[in-house]
JSON list of C-alpha atoms in Angstrom, two decimals:
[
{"chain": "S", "resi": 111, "resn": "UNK", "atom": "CA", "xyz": [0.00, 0.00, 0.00]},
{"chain": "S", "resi": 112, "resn": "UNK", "atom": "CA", "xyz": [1.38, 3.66, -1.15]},
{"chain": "S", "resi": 113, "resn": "UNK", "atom": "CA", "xyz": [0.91, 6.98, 0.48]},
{"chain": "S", "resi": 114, "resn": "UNK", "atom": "CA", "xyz": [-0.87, 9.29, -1.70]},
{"chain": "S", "resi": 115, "resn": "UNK", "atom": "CA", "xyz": [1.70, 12.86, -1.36]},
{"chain": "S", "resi": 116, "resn": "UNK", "atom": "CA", "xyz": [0.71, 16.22, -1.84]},
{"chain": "S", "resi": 117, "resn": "UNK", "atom": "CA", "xyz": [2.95, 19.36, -1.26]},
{"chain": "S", "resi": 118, "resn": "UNK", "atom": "CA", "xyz": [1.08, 22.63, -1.69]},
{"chain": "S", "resi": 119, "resn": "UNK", "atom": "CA", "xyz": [2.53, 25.96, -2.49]},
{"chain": "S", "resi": 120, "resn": "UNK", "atom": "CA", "xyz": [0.76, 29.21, -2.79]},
{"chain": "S", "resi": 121, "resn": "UNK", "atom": "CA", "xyz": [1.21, 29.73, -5.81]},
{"chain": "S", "resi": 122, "resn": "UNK", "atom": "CA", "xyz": [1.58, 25.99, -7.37]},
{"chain": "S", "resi": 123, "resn": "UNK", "atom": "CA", "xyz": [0.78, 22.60, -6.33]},
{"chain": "S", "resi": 124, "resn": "UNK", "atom": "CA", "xyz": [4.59, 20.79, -6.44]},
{"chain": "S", "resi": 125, "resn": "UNK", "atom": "CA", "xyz": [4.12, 17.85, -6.13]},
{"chain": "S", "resi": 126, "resn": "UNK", "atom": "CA", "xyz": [0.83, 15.59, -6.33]},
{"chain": "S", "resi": 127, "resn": "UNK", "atom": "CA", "xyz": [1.31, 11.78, -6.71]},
{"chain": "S", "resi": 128, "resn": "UNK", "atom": "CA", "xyz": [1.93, 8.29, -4.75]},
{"chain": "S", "resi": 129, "resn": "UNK", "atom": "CA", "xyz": [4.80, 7.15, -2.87]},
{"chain": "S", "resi": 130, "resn": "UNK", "atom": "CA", "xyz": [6.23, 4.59, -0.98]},
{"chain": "S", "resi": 131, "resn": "UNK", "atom": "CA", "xyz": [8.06, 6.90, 1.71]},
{"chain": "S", "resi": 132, "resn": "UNK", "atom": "CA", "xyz": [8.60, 10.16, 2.66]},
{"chain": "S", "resi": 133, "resn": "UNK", "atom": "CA", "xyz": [10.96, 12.05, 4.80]},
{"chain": "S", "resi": 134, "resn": "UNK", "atom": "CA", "xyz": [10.19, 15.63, 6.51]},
{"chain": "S", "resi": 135, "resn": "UNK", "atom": "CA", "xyz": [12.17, 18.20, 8.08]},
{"chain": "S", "resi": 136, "resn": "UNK", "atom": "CA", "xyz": [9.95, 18.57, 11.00]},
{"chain": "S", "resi": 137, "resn": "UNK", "atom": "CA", "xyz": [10.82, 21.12, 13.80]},
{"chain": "S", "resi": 138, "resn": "UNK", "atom": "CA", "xyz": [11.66, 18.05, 16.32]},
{"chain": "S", "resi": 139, "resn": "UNK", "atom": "CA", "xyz": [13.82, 16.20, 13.42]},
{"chain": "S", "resi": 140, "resn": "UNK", "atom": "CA", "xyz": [13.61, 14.81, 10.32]},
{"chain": "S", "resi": 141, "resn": "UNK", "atom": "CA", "xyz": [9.95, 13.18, 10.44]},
{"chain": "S", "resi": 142, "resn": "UNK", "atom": "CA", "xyz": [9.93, 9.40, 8.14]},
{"chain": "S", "resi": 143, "resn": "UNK", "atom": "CA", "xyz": [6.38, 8.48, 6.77]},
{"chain": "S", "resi": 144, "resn": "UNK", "atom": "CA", "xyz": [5.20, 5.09, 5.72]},
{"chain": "S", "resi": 145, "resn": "UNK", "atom": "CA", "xyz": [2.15, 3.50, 4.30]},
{"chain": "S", "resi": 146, "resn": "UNK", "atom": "CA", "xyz": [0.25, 3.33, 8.08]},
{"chain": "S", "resi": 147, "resn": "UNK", "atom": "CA", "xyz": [1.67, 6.09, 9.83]},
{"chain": "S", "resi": 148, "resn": "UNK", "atom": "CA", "xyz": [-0.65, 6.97, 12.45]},
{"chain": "S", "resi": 149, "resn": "UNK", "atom": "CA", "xyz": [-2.09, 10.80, 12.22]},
{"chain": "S", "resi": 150, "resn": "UNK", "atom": "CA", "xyz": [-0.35, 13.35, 13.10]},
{"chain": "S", "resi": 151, "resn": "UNK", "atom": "CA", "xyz": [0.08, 16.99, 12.14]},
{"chain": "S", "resi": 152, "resn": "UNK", "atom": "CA", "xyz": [3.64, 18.80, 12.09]},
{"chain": "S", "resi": 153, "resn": "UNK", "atom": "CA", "xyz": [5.57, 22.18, 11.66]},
{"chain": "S", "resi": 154, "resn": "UNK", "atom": "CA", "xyz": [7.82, 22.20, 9.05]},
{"chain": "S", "resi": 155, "resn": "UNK", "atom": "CA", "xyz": [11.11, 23.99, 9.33]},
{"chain": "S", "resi": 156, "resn": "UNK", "atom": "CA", "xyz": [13.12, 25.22, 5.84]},
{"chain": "S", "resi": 157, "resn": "UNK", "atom": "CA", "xyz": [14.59, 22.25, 4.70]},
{"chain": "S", "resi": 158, "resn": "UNK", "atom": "CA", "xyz": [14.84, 19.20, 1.93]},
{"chain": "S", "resi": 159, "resn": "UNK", "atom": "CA", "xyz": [12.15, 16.76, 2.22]},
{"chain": "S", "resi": 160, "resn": "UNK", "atom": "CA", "xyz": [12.61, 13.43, 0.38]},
{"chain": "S", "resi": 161, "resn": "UNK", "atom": "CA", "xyz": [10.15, 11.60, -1.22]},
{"chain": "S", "resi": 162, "resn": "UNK", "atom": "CA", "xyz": [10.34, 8.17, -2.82]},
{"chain": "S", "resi": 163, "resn": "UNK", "atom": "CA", "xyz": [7.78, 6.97, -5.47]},
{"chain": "S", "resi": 164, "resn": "UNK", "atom": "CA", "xyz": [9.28, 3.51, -6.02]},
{"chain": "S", "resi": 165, "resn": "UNK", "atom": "CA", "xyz": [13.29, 2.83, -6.28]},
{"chain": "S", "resi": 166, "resn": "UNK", "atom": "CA", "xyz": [15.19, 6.71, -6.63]},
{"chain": "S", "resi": 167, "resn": "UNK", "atom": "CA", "xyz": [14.32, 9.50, -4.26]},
{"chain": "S", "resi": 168, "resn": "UNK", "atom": "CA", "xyz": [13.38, 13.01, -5.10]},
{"chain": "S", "resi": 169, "resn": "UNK", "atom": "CA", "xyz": [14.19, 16.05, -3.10]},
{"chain": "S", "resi": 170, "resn": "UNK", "atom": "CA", "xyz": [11.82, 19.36, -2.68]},
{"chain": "S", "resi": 171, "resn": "UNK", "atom": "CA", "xyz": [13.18, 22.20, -0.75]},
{"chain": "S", "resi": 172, "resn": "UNK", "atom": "CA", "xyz": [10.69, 23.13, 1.64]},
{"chain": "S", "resi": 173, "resn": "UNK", "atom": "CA", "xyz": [10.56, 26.63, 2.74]},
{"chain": "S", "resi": 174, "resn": "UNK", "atom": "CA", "xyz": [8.41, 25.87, 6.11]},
{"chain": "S", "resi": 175, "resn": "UNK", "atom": "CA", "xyz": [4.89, 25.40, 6.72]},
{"chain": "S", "resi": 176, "resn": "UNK", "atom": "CA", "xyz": [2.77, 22.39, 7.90]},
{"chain": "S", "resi": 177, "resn": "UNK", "atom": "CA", "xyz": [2.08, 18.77, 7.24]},
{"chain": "S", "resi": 178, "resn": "UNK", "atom": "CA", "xyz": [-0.80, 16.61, 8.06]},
{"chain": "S", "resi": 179, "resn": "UNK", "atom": "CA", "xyz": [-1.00, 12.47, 7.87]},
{"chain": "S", "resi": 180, "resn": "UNK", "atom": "CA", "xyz": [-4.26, 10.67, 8.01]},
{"chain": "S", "resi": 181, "resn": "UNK", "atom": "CA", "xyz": [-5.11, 7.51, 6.08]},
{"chain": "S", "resi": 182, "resn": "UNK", "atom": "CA", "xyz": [-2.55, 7.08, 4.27]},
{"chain": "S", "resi": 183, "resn": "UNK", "atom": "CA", "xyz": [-2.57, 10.81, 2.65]},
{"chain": "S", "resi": 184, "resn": "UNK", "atom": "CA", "xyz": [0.11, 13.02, 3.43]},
{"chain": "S", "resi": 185, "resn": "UNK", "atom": "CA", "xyz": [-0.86, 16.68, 2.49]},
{"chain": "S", "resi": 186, "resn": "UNK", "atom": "CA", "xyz": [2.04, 19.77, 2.85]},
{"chain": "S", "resi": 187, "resn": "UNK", "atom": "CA", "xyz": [1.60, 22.96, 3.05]},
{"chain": "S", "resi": 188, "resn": "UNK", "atom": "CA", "xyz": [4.36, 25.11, 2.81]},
{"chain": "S", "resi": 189, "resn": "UNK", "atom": "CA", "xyz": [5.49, 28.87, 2.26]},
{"chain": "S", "resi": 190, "resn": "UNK", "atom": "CA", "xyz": [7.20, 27.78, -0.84]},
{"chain": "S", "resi": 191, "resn": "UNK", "atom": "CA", "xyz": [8.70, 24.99, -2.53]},
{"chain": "S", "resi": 192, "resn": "UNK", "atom": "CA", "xyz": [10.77, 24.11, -5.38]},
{"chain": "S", "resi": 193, "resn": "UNK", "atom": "CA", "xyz": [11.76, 20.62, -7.04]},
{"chain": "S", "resi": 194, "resn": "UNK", "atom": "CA", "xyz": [15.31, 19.33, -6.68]},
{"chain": "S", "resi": 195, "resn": "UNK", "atom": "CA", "xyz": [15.89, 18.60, -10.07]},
{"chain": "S", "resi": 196, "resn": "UNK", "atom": "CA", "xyz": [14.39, 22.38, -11.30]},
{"chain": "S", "resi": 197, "resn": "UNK", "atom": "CA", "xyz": [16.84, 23.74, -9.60]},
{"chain": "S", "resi": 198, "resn": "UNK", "atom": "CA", "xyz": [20.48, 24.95, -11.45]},
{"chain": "S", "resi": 199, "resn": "UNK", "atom": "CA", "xyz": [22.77, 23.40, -8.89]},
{"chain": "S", "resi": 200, "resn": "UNK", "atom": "CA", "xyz": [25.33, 26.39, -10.29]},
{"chain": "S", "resi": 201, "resn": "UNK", "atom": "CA", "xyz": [23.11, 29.54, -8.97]},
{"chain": "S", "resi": 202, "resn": "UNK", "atom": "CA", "xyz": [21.76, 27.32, -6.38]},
{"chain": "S", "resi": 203, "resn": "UNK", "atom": "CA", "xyz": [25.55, 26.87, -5.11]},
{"chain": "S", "resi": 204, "resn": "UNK", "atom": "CA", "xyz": [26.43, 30.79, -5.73]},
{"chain": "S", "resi": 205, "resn": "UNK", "atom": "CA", "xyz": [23.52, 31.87, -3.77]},
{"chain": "S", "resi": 206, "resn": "UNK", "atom": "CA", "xyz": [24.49, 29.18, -0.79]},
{"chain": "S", "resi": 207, "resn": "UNK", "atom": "CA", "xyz": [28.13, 30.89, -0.84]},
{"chain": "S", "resi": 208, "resn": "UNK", "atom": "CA", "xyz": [26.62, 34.51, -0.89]},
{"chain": "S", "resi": 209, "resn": "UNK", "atom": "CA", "xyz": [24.06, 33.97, 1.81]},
{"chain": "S", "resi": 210, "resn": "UNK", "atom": "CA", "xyz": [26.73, 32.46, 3.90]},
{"chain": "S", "resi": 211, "resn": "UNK", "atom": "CA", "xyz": [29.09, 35.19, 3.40]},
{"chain": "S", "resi": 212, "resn": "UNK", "atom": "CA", "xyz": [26.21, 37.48, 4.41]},
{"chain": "S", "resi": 213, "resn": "UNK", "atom": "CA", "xyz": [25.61, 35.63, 7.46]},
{"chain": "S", "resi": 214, "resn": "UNK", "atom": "CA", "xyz": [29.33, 35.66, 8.44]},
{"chain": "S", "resi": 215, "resn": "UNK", "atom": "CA", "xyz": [29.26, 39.20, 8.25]},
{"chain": "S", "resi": 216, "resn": "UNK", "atom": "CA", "xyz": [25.89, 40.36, 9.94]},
{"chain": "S", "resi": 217, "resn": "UNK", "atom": "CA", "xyz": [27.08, 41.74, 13.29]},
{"chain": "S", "resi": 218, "resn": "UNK", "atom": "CA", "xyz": [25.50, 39.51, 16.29]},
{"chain": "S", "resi": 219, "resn": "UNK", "atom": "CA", "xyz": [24.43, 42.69, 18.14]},
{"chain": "S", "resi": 220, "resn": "UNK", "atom": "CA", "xyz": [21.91, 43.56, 15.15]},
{"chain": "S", "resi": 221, "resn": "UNK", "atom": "CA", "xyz": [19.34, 40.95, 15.98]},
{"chain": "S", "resi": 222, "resn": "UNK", "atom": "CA", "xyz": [17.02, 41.86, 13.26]},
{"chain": "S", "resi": 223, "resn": "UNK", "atom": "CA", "xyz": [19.92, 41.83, 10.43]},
{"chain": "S", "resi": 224, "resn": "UNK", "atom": "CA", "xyz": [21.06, 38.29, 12.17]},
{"chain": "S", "resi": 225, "resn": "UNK", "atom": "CA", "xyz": [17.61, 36.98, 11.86]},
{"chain": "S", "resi": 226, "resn": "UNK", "atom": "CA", "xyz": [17.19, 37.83, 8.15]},
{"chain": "S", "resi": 227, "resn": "UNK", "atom": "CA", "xyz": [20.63, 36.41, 6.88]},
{"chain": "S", "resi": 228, "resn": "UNK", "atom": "CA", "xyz": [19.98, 33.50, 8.71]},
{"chain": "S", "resi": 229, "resn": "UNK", "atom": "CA", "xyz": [16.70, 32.91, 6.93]},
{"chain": "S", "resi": 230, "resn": "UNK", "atom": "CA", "xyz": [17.97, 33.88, 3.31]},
{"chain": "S", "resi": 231, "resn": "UNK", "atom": "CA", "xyz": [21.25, 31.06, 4.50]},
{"chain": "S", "resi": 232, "resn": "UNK", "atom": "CA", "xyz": [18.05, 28.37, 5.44]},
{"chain": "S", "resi": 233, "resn": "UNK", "atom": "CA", "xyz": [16.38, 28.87, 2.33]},
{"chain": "S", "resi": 234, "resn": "UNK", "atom": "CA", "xyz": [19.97, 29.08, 0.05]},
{"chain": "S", "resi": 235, "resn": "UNK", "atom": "CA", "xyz": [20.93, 26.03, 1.76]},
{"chain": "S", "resi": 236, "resn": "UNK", "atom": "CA", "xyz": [18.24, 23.72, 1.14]},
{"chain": "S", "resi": 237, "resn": "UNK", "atom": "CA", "xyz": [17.67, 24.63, -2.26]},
{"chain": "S", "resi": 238, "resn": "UNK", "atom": "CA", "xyz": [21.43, 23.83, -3.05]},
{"chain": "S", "resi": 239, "resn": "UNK", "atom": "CA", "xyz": [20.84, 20.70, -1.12]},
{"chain": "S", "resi": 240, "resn": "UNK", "atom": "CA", "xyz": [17.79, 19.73, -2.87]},
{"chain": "S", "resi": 241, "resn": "UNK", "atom": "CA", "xyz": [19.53, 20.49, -6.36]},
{"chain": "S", "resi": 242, "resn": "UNK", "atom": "CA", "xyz": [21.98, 18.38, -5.59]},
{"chain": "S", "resi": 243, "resn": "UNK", "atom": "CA", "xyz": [24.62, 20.47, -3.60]},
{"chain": "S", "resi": 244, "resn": "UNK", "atom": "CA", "xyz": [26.04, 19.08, -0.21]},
{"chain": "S", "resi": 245, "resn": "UNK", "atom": "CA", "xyz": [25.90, 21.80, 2.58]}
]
């Protein structure tokens, strides 16, 4: 038996099919789902989840939100999200390296600068990861 997957974007729906198994980056860890998972509903932090539709894996970089299991249907809503392989793993990787940079250099007594680079790193981050990139 399969999980039916949905992830759910604002603007698009990304991805809308069966799978075997699916990973999550919950805000307690990454979350694994399998055909008979009991319900639950979760926060999502920025991050890669991983989906598996029968042998290969395919990554989506989540930009946070929520997801909710219940009978075998796994339905995620999230700020934004983008398919692994859409991504260009070469501006994917320059915009890790730049948001990193900018993170280095935010002074940690500006708390509101601190808490903006570190969101731009999150997001650069796991769409490198998702495209392919190791961070």
């Amino acid at each position: 038996m399969s999980l039916t997957v949905r992830v759910v974007a604002p603007d698009k729906t990304v991805w809308d099919a069966e799978a075997e198994e699916v990973i999550l980056p919950s805000t307690t860890g990454q979350l694994g789902i399998l055909s008979g998972h009991a319900p639950l509903l979760t926060a999502l932090e920025v991050g890669v989840m991983q989906v598996r539709p029968e042998k290969d894996w395919m990554k989506i970089a989540l930009m946070g939100g929520f997801a909710e299991v219940e009978n075998n249907e796994v339905t995620i809503l999230v700020n934004g999200a983008e398919r692994g392989d859409a991504i260009d793993l070469d501006s994917a990787r320059t915009a890790f390296e730049s948001a990193k940079a900018s993170l280095d250099a935010t002074s940690s007594e500006d708390q509101q600068a601190t808490m903006k680079a570190t969101t731009t790193f999150r997001q650069a981050r796991a769409r490198f990861q998702a495209a392919g990139g190791v961070a």
